[in-house]
PDB file of C-alpha atoms in Angstrom:
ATOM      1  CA  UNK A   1       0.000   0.000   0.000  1.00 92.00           C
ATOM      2  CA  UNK A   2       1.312   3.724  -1.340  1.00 96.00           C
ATOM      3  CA  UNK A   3       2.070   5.283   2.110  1.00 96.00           C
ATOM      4  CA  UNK A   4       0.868   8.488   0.693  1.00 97.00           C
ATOM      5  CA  UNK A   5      -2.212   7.987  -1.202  1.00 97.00           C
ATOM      6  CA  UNK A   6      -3.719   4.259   0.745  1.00 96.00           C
ATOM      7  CA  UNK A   7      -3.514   2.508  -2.623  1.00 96.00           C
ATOM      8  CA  UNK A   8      -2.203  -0.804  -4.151  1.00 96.00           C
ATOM      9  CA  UNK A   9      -2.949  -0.073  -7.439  1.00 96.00           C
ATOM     10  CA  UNK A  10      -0.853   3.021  -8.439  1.00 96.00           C
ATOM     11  CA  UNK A  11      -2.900   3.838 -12.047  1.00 96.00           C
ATOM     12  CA  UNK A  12      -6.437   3.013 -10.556  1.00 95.00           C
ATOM     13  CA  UNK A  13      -8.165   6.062 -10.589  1.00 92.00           C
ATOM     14  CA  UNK A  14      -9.885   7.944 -12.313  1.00 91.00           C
ATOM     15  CA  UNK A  15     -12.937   4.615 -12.264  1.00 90.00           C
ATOM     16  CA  UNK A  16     -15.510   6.663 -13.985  1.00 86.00           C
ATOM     17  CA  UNK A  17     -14.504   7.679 -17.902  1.00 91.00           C
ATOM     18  CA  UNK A  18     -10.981   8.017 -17.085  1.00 95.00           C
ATOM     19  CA  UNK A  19      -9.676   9.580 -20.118  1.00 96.00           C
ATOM     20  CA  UNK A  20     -12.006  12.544 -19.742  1.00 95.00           C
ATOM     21  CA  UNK A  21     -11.342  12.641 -15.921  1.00 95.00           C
ATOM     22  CA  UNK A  22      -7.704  13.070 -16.546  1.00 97.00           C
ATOM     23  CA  UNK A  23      -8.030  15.186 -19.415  1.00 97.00           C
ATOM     24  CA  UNK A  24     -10.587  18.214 -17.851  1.00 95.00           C
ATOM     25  CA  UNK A  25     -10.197  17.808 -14.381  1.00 94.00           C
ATOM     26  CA  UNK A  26      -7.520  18.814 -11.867  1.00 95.00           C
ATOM     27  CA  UNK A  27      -5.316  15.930 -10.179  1.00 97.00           C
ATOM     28  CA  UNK A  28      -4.001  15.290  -7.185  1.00 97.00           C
ATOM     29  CA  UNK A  29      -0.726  13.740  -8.065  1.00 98.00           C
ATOM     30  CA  UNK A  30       0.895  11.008  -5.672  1.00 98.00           C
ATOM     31  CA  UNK A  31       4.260  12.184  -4.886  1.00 97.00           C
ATOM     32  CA  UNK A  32       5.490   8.616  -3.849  1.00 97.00           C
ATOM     33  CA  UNK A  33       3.482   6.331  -6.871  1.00 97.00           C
ATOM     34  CA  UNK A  34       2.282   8.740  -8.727  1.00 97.00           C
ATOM     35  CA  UNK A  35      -1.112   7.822  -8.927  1.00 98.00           C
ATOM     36  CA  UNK A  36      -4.086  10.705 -10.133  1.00 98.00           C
ATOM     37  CA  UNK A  37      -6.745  10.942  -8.318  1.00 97.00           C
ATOM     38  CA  UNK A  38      -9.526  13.446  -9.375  1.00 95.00           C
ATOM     39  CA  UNK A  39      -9.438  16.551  -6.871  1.00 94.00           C
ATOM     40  CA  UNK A  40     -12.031  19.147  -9.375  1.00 88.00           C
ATOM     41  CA  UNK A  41     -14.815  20.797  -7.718  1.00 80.00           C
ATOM     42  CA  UNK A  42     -18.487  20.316  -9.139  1.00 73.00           C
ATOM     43  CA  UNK A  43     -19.793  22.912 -10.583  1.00 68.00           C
ATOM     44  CA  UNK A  44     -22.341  24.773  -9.036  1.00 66.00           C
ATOM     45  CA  UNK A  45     -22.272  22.946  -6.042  1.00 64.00           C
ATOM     46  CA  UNK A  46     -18.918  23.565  -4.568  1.00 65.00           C
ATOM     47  CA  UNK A  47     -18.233  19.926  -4.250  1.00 77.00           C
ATOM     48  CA  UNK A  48     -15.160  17.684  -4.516  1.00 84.00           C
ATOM     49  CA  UNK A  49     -14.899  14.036  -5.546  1.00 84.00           C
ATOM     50  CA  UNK A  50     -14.176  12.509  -2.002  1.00 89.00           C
ATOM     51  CA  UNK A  51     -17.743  14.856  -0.943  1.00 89.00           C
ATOM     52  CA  UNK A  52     -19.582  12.094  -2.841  1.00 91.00           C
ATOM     53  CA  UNK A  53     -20.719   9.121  -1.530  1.00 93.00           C
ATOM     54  CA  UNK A  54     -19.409   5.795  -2.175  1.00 96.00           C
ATOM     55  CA  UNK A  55     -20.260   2.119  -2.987  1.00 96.00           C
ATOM     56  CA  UNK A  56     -17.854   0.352  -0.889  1.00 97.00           C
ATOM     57  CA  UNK A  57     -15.329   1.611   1.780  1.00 97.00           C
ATOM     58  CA  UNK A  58     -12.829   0.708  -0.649  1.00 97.00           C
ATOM     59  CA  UNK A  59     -13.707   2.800  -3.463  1.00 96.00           C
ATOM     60  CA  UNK A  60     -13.736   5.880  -0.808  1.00 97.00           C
ATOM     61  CA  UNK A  61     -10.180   5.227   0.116  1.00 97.00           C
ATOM     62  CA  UNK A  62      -8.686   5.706  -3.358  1.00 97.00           C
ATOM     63  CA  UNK A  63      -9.887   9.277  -2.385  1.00 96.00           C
ATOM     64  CA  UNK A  64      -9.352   9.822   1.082  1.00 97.00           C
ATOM     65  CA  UNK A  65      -5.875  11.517   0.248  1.00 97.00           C
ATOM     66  CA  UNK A  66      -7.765  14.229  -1.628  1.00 97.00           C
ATOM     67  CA  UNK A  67      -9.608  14.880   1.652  1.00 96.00           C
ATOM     68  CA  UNK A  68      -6.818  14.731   3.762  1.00 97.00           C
ATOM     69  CA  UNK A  69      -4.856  16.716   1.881  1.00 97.00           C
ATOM     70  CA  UNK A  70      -7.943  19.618   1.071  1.00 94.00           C
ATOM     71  CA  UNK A  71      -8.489  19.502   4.801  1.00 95.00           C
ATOM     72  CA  UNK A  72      -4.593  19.405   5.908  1.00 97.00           C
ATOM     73  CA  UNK A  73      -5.608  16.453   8.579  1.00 97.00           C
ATOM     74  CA  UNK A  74      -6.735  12.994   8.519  1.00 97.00           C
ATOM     75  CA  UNK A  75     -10.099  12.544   7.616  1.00 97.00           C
ATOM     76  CA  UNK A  76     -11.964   9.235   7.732  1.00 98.00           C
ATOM     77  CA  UNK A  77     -14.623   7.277   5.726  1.00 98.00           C
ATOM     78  CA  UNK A  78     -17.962   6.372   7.582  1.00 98.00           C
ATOM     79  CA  UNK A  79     -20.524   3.610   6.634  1.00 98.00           C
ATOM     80  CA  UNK A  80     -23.844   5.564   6.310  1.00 98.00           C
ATOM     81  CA  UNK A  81     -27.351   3.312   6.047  1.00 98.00           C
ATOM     82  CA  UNK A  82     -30.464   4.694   4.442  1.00 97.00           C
ATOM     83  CA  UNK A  83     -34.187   3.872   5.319  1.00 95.00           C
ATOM     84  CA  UNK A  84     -34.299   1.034   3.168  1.00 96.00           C
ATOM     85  CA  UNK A  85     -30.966  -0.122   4.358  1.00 96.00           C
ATOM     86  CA  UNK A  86     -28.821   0.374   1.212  1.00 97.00           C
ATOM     87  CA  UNK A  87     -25.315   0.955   3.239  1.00 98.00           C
ATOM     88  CA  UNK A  88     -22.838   3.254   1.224  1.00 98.00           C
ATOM     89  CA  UNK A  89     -19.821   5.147   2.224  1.00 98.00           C
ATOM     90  CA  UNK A  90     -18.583   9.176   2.900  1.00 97.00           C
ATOM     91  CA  UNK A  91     -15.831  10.994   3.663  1.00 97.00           C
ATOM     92  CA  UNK A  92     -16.166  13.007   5.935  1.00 96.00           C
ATOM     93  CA  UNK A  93     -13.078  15.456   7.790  1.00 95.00           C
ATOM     94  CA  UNK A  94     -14.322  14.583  11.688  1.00 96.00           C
ATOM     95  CA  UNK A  95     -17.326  13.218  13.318  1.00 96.00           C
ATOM     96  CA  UNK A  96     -18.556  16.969  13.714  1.00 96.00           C
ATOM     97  CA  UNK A  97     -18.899  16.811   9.673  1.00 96.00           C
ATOM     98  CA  UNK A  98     -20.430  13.685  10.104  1.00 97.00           C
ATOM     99  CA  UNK A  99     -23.462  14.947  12.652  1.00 97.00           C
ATOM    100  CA  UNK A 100     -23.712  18.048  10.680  1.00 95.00           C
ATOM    101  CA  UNK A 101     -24.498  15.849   7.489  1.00 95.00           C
ATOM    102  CA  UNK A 102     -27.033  13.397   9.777  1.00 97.00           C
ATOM    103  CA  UNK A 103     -29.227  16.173  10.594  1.00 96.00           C
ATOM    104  CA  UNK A 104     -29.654  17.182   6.975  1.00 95.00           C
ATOM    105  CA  UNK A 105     -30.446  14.093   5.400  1.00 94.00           C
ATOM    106  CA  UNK A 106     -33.138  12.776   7.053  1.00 92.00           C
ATOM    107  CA  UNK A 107     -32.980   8.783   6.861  1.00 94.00           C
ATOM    108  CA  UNK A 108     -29.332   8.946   7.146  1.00 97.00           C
ATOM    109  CA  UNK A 109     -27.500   6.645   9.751  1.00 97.00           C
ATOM    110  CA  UNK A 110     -24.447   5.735  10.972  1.00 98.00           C
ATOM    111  CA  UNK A 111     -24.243   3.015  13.628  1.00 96.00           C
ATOM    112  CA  UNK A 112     -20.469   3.572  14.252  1.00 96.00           C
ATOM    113  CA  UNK A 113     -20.484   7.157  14.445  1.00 96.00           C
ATOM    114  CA  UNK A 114     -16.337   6.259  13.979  1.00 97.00           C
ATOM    115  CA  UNK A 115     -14.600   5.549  10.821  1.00 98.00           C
ATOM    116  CA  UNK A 116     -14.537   2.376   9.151  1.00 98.00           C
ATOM    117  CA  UNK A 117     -10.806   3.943   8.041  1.00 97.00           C
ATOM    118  CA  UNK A 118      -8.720   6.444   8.875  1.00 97.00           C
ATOM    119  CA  UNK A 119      -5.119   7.121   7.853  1.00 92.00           C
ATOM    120  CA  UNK A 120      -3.988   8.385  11.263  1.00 87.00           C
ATOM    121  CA  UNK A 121      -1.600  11.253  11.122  1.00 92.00           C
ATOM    122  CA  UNK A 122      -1.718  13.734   8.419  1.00 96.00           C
ATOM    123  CA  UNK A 123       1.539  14.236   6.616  1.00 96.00           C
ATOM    124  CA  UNK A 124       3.180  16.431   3.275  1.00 96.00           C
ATOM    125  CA  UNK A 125       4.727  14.617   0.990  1.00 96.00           C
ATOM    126  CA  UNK A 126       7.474  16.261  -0.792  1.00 94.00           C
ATOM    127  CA  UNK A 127       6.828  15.417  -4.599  1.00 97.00           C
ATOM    128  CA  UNK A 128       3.113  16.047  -4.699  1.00 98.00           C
ATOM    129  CA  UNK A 129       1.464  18.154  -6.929  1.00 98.00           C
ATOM    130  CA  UNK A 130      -2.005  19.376  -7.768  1.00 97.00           C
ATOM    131  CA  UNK A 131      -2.723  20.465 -11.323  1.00 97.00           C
ATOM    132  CA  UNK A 132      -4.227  19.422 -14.541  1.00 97.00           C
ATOM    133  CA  UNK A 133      -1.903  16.814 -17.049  1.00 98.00           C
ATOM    134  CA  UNK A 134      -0.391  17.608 -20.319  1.00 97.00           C
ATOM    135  CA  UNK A 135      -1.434  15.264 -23.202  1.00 97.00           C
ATOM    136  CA  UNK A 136       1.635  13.303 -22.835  1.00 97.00           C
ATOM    137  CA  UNK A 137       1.583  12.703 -19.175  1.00 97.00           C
ATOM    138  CA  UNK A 138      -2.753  11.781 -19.812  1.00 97.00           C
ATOM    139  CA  UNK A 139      -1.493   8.994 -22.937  1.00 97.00           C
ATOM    140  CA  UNK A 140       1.120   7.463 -20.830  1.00 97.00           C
ATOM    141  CA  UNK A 141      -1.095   7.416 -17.766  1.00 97.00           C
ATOM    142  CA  UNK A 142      -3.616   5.676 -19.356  1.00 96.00           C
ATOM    143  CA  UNK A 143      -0.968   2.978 -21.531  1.00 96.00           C
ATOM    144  CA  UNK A 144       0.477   2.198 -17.774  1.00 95.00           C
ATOM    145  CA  UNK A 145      -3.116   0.909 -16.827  1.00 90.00           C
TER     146      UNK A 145
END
């Protein structure tokens, strides 16, 4: 596992149309593996990737470093149940995010009220950046997949 960014896998992410993710969206690029993970805010809503909830605990952690890093301290990922009892998973920075989010969405639980994960202590990593990829660097992402 990438000490840095809580992966195996170091070309993973994007999941979701990766060539477009990489191409219009901003990075966060692993300093140790070099893995991209998307980092772009939604539109209109102010929102990040790791704000959006998540299948499986661990789909959220190949974007937990974009949290902890946004935030500049560990966050963790929570298992949240709805009122049919479809479970998914959030990331959320403490568990005062996490109550804050429970008493807008109605329905909303979390039996734990701890992390299912959580990197421990935050750290910088030298050789990190945060921007968008040239061409080249998106093509030989994507070949090293």
């Amino acid at each position: 596992m990438c000490e840095e960014c809580y992966a195996d896998k170091n070309r993973i992410t994007p999941l979701l149309n990766p060539a477009d993710c990489l191409k219009n969206h901003t990075q966060y690029i692993c300093g140790t593996c070099g893995r991209c993970i998307c980092i772009e805010h939604e539109p209109g809503r102010g929102l990040q990737r790791w704000n959006f909830p998540f299948k499986s605990p661990e789909i959220a952690k190949l974007y937990l470093r974009t949290a902890d890093y946004t935030m500049k301290k560990p966050c963790g990922i929570y298992e949240l149940k709805n009122e049919n009892g479809r479970l998914s998973y959030k990331i959320f920075a403490d568990s005062d995010d996490l109550l804050r989010y429970l008493k807008t969405h109605n329905g909303k639980t979390c039996a734990a009220m701890k992390p299912v994960f959580i990197a421990g202590e935050y750290k910088e990593f030298a050789d990190t950046q945060v921007r968008k990829l040239t061409s080249r660097e998106i093509q030989k992402y994507l070949s090293e997949r």
